[in-house]
Amino acid sequence: MSFGEPNNPYGPPPQQPPSAPGYGQPQQQPPASGYGVPQAAPYQQHPYPQQAYPPQYPGGDPQFQGGYPGGPAQMPRPTRVAQILVGVIALAHAIIAVAYVYFLTQWDEVMTEAGITGDPEAERFADLGKGVVVFFLCLATVFAILGLVLLLQYAKGGNTVRVCSIVYSSFAIVTGIFMLAYWGLGLLLMAVAIVAIVLSAKRESAAWFQRPRY
């Protein structure tokens, strides 16, 4: 007689699998570990590393790209004013060139009224003076063209434009010294040139012309 057979009427009843707890009945908790049994170490969550941001510009200038050292997104106000002043200097040289042209058209008539014609020595000095006027005419024309070129390069030019603006304004001071006798034009030109130099040398202007270009 075998007790291991499932159909044996004299054997022990088969074991039933444990039934799942019904709805609303408390579930049995697993037995706690006994004394001396090592427990597993609790899981520790590692915090995510914080992303390091580049340092911001002091003062938090809103004209910079979120305060990061990538350069200003728009042309700073001092740089814009310096650009306008460079345009004023170029316009002043254009006016001076036109004045020299008008003076040359009246040169022969003025020399005749002064009684210089007919005297070889006087005519030689008159021609020398006319050559000086032509030289200043060419110089004023070149300065007017250079100012226009610098004016157009402020939006996309590099640091060379800023340096050339400072040098250009410095020469404009010399022009103003020569033009002091002409209705205060020289004094005005000197004042504009000095302000243009100061604004071009500011940190905001340097950041604008040294900004990365992608």
CSV table of C-alpha atoms in Angstrom, one decimal:
chain,number,residue,atom,x,y,z
A,1,MET,CA,0.0,0.0,0.0
A,2,SER,CA,1.5,3.3,-1.1
A,3,PHE,CA,0.8,6.5,0.8
A,4,GLY,CA,2.3,8.6,-2.0
A,5,GLU,CA,-0.5,7.8,-4.5
A,6,PRO,CA,-3.0,10.7,-4.9
A,7,ASN,CA,-6.0,8.3,-5.4
A,8,ASN,CA,-5.3,6.2,-2.3
A,9,PRO,CA,-8.4,6.5,0.0
A,10,TYR,CA,-6.3,5.6,3.1
A,11,GLY,CA,-3.6,8.1,2.5
A,12,PRO,CA,-3.4,11.7,3.9
A,13,PRO,CA,-5.5,14.3,2.2
A,14,PRO,CA,-3.6,16.3,-0.4
A,15,GLN,CA,-2.4,19.7,0.7
A,16,GLN,CA,-4.3,22.7,-0.7
A,17,PRO,CA,-2.3,25.8,-1.9
A,18,PRO,CA,-2.8,28.8,0.4
A,19,SER,CA,-5.7,30.9,-0.7
A,20,ALA,CA,-5.2,34.6,-1.5
A,21,PRO,CA,-6.6,37.0,1.1
A,22,GLY,CA,-10.1,38.3,0.4
A,23,TYR,CA,-11.0,41.9,-0.3
A,24,GLY,CA,-10.6,44.0,2.7
A,25,GLN,CA,-8.7,41.4,4.8
A,26,PRO,CA,-5.2,42.5,6.1
A,27,GLN,CA,-2.3,40.9,4.4
A,28,GLN,CA,0.2,39.0,6.4
A,29,GLN,CA,3.6,40.8,6.8
A,30,PRO,CA,6.7,38.8,6.2
A,31,PRO,CA,8.4,37.7,9.5
A,32,ALA,CA,11.0,40.0,10.8
A,33,SER,CA,14.5,38.9,10.7
A,34,GLY,CA,15.7,37.1,13.8
A,35,TYR,CA,18.3,38.3,16.3
A,36,GLY,CA,21.8,38.2,14.9
A,37,VAL,CA,20.7,37.9,11.3
A,38,PRO,CA,22.4,40.6,9.3
A,39,GLN,CA,20.0,43.0,7.6
A,40,ALA,CA,20.4,44.3,4.1
A,41,ALA,CA,21.7,47.9,3.9
A,42,PRO,CA,19.0,50.4,3.0
A,43,TYR,CA,19.1,51.8,-0.6
A,44,GLN,CA,20.6,55.2,-0.7
A,45,GLN,CA,19.6,57.6,-3.4
A,46,HIS,CA,22.4,59.6,-4.9
A,47,PRO,CA,21.5,63.2,-5.7
A,48,TYR,CA,22.0,64.3,-9.3
A,49,PRO,CA,25.0,66.5,-9.8
A,50,GLN,CA,24.1,70.1,-10.3
A,51,GLN,CA,25.1,71.6,-13.5
A,52,ALA,CA,27.8,74.2,-13.2
A,53,TYR,CA,27.0,77.5,-14.9
A,54,PRO,CA,29.7,80.0,-16.1
A,55,PRO,CA,30.1,83.1,-13.9
A,56,GLN,CA,27.9,86.0,-14.6
A,57,TYR,CA,29.0,89.5,-15.4
A,58,PRO,CA,29.1,91.8,-12.4
A,59,GLY,CA,26.0,94.0,-12.2
A,60,GLY,CA,23.8,91.6,-14.3
A,61,ASP,CA,23.7,93.8,-17.4
A,62,PRO,CA,20.5,92.8,-19.3
A,63,GLN,CA,22.2,93.6,-22.6
A,64,PHE,CA,24.3,90.5,-22.2
A,65,GLN,CA,23.0,87.0,-23.2
A,66,GLY,CA,21.5,86.0,-19.9
A,67,GLY,CA,24.5,87.4,-18.1
A,68,TYR,CA,26.9,84.8,-19.5
A,69,PRO,CA,30.3,85.8,-21.0
A,70,GLY,CA,29.2,85.1,-24.6
A,71,GLY,CA,29.1,88.7,-25.5
A,72,PRO,CA,26.2,91.2,-25.7
A,73,ALA,CA,23.2,90.1,-27.8
A,74,GLN,CA,22.6,93.7,-29.0
A,75,MET,CA,24.9,96.7,-29.5
A,76,PRO,CA,25.4,98.4,-26.1
A,77,ARG,CA,24.3,102.0,-25.8
A,78,PRO,CA,27.8,103.5,-25.4
A,79,THR,CA,28.9,101.7,-28.5
A,80,ARG,CA,25.9,102.9,-30.4
A,81,VAL,CA,26.6,106.5,-29.3
A,82,ALA,CA,30.3,106.1,-30.4
A,83,GLN,CA,29.1,104.9,-33.8
A,84,ILE,CA,26.9,108.0,-34.1
A,85,LEU,CA,29.8,110.3,-33.1
A,86,VAL,CA,32.1,108.6,-35.7
A,87,GLY,CA,29.4,109.4,-38.3
A,88,VAL,CA,29.4,113.1,-37.1
A,89,ILE,CA,33.2,113.2,-37.5
A,90,ALA,CA,32.9,111.8,-41.0
A,91,LEU,CA,30.2,114.4,-41.9
A,92,ALA,CA,32.4,117.2,-40.5
A,93,HIS,CA,35.3,116.1,-42.7
A,94,ALA,CA,32.9,116.0,-45.7
A,95,ILE,CA,31.8,119.5,-45.0
A,96,ILE,CA,35.4,120.6,-44.7
A,97,ALA,CA,36.2,119.0,-48.1
A,98,VAL,CA,33.3,120.8,-49.7
A,99,ALA,CA,34.5,124.1,-48.2
A,100,TYR,CA,38.0,123.4,-49.7
A,101,VAL,CA,36.5,122.7,-53.1
A,102,TYR,CA,34.5,126.0,-53.0
A,103,PHE,CA,37.7,127.8,-51.9
A,104,LEU,CA,39.6,126.4,-54.9
A,105,THR,CA,37.0,127.5,-57.3
A,106,GLN,CA,37.4,131.1,-56.1
A,107,TRP,CA,41.2,130.9,-55.9
A,108,ASP,CA,42.1,132.5,-59.2
A,109,GLU,CA,39.6,135.3,-58.7
A,110,VAL,CA,41.0,136.0,-55.2
A,111,MET,CA,44.6,136.0,-56.5
A,112,THR,CA,43.6,138.4,-59.2
A,113,GLU,CA,41.9,140.8,-56.8
A,114,ALA,CA,45.0,140.6,-54.6
A,115,GLY,CA,47.2,141.7,-57.4
A,116,ILE,CA,49.4,138.6,-57.3
A,117,THR,CA,49.1,137.9,-61.1
A,118,GLY,CA,52.0,139.1,-63.2
A,119,ASP,CA,54.5,138.7,-60.4
A,120,PRO,CA,56.4,135.4,-60.9
A,121,GLU,CA,57.6,135.2,-57.3
A,122,ALA,CA,54.1,135.9,-55.9
A,123,GLU,CA,52.6,133.5,-58.3
A,124,ARG,CA,55.0,130.8,-57.2
A,125,PHE,CA,53.9,131.3,-53.5
A,126,ALA,CA,50.3,131.4,-54.6
A,127,ASP,CA,50.7,128.1,-56.4
A,128,LEU,CA,52.4,126.6,-53.3
A,129,GLY,CA,49.4,127.7,-51.2
A,130,LYS,CA,47.0,126.3,-53.7
A,131,GLY,CA,48.9,122.9,-53.4
A,132,VAL,CA,48.5,123.0,-49.6
A,133,VAL,CA,44.7,123.6,-50.0
A,134,VAL,CA,44.5,120.6,-52.4
A,135,PHE,CA,46.4,118.4,-50.0
A,136,PHE,CA,44.0,119.3,-47.2
A,137,LEU,CA,41.1,118.7,-49.5
A,138,CYS,CA,42.4,115.2,-50.3
A,139,LEU,CA,43.0,114.6,-46.6
A,140,ALA,CA,39.5,115.6,-45.6
A,141,THR,CA,38.0,113.5,-48.3
A,142,VAL,CA,40.0,110.4,-47.2
A,143,PHE,CA,38.9,111.0,-43.6
A,144,ALA,CA,35.3,111.3,-44.6
A,145,ILE,CA,35.5,108.0,-46.5
A,146,LEU,CA,37.3,106.2,-43.6
A,147,GLY,CA,34.6,107.5,-41.2
A,148,LEU,CA,31.9,106.1,-43.4
A,149,VAL,CA,33.6,102.7,-43.6
A,150,LEU,CA,34.0,102.5,-39.8
A,151,LEU,CA,30.4,103.6,-39.4
A,152,LEU,CA,29.2,100.6,-41.5
A,153,GLN,CA,31.5,98.1,-39.7
A,154,TYR,CA,30.1,98.6,-36.2
A,155,ALA,CA,27.4,95.9,-36.6
A,156,LYS,CA,29.7,93.0,-37.7
A,157,GLY,CA,33.3,94.2,-37.3
A,158,GLY,CA,35.8,92.9,-34.8
A,159,ASN,CA,38.1,94.5,-32.3
A,160,THR,CA,40.0,96.2,-35.2
A,161,VAL,CA,37.0,98.4,-35.8
A,162,ARG,CA,37.1,99.6,-32.2
A,163,VAL,CA,40.9,100.3,-32.3
A,164,CYS,CA,40.6,102.1,-35.7
A,165,SER,CA,37.7,104.2,-34.2
A,166,ILE,CA,39.9,105.4,-31.4
A,167,VAL,CA,42.8,106.2,-33.8
A,168,TYR,CA,40.4,107.9,-36.2
A,169,SER,CA,38.9,110.1,-33.4
A,170,SER,CA,42.4,111.0,-32.2
A,171,PHE,CA,43.3,112.4,-35.7
A,172,ALA,CA,39.9,114.2,-35.7
A,173,ILE,CA,41.2,116.1,-32.6
A,174,VAL,CA,44.1,117.3,-34.7
A,175,THR,CA,41.7,118.4,-37.4
A,176,GLY,CA,39.7,120.3,-34.8
A,177,ILE,CA,42.8,122.2,-33.8
A,178,PHE,CA,43.4,123.4,-37.3
A,179,MET,CA,39.7,124.3,-37.7
A,180,LEU,CA,39.4,126.4,-34.4
A,181,ALA,CA,39.1,129.6,-36.4
A,182,TYR,CA,36.2,128.5,-38.5
A,183,TRP,CA,32.9,129.4,-36.6
A,184,GLY,CA,33.7,127.1,-33.6
A,185,LEU,CA,33.6,124.0,-35.9
A,186,GLY,CA,37.0,122.9,-34.7
A,187,LEU,CA,36.0,123.1,-31.0
A,188,LEU,CA,32.9,121.1,-31.7
A,189,LEU,CA,34.9,118.5,-33.6
A,190,MET,CA,37.4,118.1,-30.8
A,191,ALA,CA,34.7,117.6,-28.2
A,192,VAL,CA,32.9,115.0,-30.3
A,193,ALA,CA,36.2,113.2,-31.0
A,194,ILE,CA,37.1,113.0,-27.3
A,195,VAL,CA,33.7,111.6,-26.3
A,196,ALA,CA,34.0,109.0,-29.1
A,197,ILE,CA,37.4,107.9,-27.8
A,198,VAL,CA,36.0,107.5,-24.3
A,199,LEU,CA,33.0,105.5,-25.4
A,200,SER,CA,35.0,103.3,-27.7
A,201,ALA,CA,37.4,102.4,-24.9
A,202,LYS,CA,34.7,101.4,-22.5
A,203,ARG,CA,34.3,97.7,-21.4
A,204,GLU,CA,30.9,97.4,-23.0
A,205,SER,CA,32.3,98.4,-26.4
A,206,ALA,CA,35.2,96.0,-26.0
A,207,ALA,CA,32.8,93.1,-25.2
A,208,TRP,CA,30.7,94.0,-28.3
A,209,PHE,CA,33.6,93.9,-30.7
A,210,GLN,CA,35.3,90.8,-29.0
A,211,ARG,CA,32.1,88.8,-28.9
A,212,PRO,CA,32.2,85.3,-30.5
A,213,ARG,CA,30.7,85.0,-33.9
A,214,TYR,CA,29.2,81.7,-35.0
